[in-house]
XYZ file of C-alpha atoms in Angstrom:
65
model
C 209.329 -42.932 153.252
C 210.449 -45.264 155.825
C 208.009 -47.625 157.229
C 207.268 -47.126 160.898
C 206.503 -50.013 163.254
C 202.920 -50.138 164.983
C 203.417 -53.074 168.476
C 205.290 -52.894 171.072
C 206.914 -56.132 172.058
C 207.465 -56.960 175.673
C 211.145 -56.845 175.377
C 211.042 -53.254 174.595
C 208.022 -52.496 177.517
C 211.332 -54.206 179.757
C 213.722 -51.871 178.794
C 211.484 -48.755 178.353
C 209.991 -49.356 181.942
C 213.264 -51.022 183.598
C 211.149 -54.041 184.408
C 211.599 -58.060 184.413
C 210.141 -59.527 181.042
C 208.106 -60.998 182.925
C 206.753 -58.391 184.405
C 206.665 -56.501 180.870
C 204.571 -59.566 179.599
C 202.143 -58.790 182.883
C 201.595 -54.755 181.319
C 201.191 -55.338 178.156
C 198.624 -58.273 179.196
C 196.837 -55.539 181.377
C 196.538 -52.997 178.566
C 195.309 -55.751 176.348
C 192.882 -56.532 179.209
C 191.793 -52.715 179.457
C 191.315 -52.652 175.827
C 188.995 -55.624 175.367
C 191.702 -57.161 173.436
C 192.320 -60.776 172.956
C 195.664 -62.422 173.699
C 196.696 -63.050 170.338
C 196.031 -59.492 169.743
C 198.935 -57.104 169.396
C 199.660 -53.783 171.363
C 199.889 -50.431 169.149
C 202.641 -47.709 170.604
C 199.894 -45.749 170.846
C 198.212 -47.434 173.107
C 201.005 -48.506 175.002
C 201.968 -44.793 175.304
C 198.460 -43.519 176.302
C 198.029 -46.402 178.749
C 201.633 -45.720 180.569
C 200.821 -41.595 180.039
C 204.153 -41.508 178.403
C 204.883 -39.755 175.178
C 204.529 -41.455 172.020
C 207.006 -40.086 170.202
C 209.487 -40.774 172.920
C 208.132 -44.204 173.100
C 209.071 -44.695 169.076
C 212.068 -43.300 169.114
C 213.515 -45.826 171.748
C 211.976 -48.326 170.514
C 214.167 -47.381 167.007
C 216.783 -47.841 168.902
């Protein structure tokens, strides 16, 4: 069984969204934010995908590459 990744890096939030990495940075700092998370804290696809309402396993697939 192939191990599956859990975060989502801003770098991929960029490319997935079409956004600066700065602005990527900004999101995922926002979800973290919504979640109660702290910054050293990591974002889960899951959440990313619930957050951005788009499908997870759309999400992991790009983010496979």
């Amino acid at each position: 069984m192939k191990n599956q990744r859990m975060c989502i890096y801003a770098k991929e939030v960029g490319t997935l969204l079409g956004k600066s990495p700065q602005q990527a940075r900004r999101i995922l700092s926002l979800i973290k934010d919504s979640l109660g998370k702290k910054q050293h804290q990591y974002v889960s696809i899951h959440e990313f995908a619930t957050y951005t309402g788009l499908n997870e396993e759309e999400v992991r697939k790009a983010c496979q590459g």
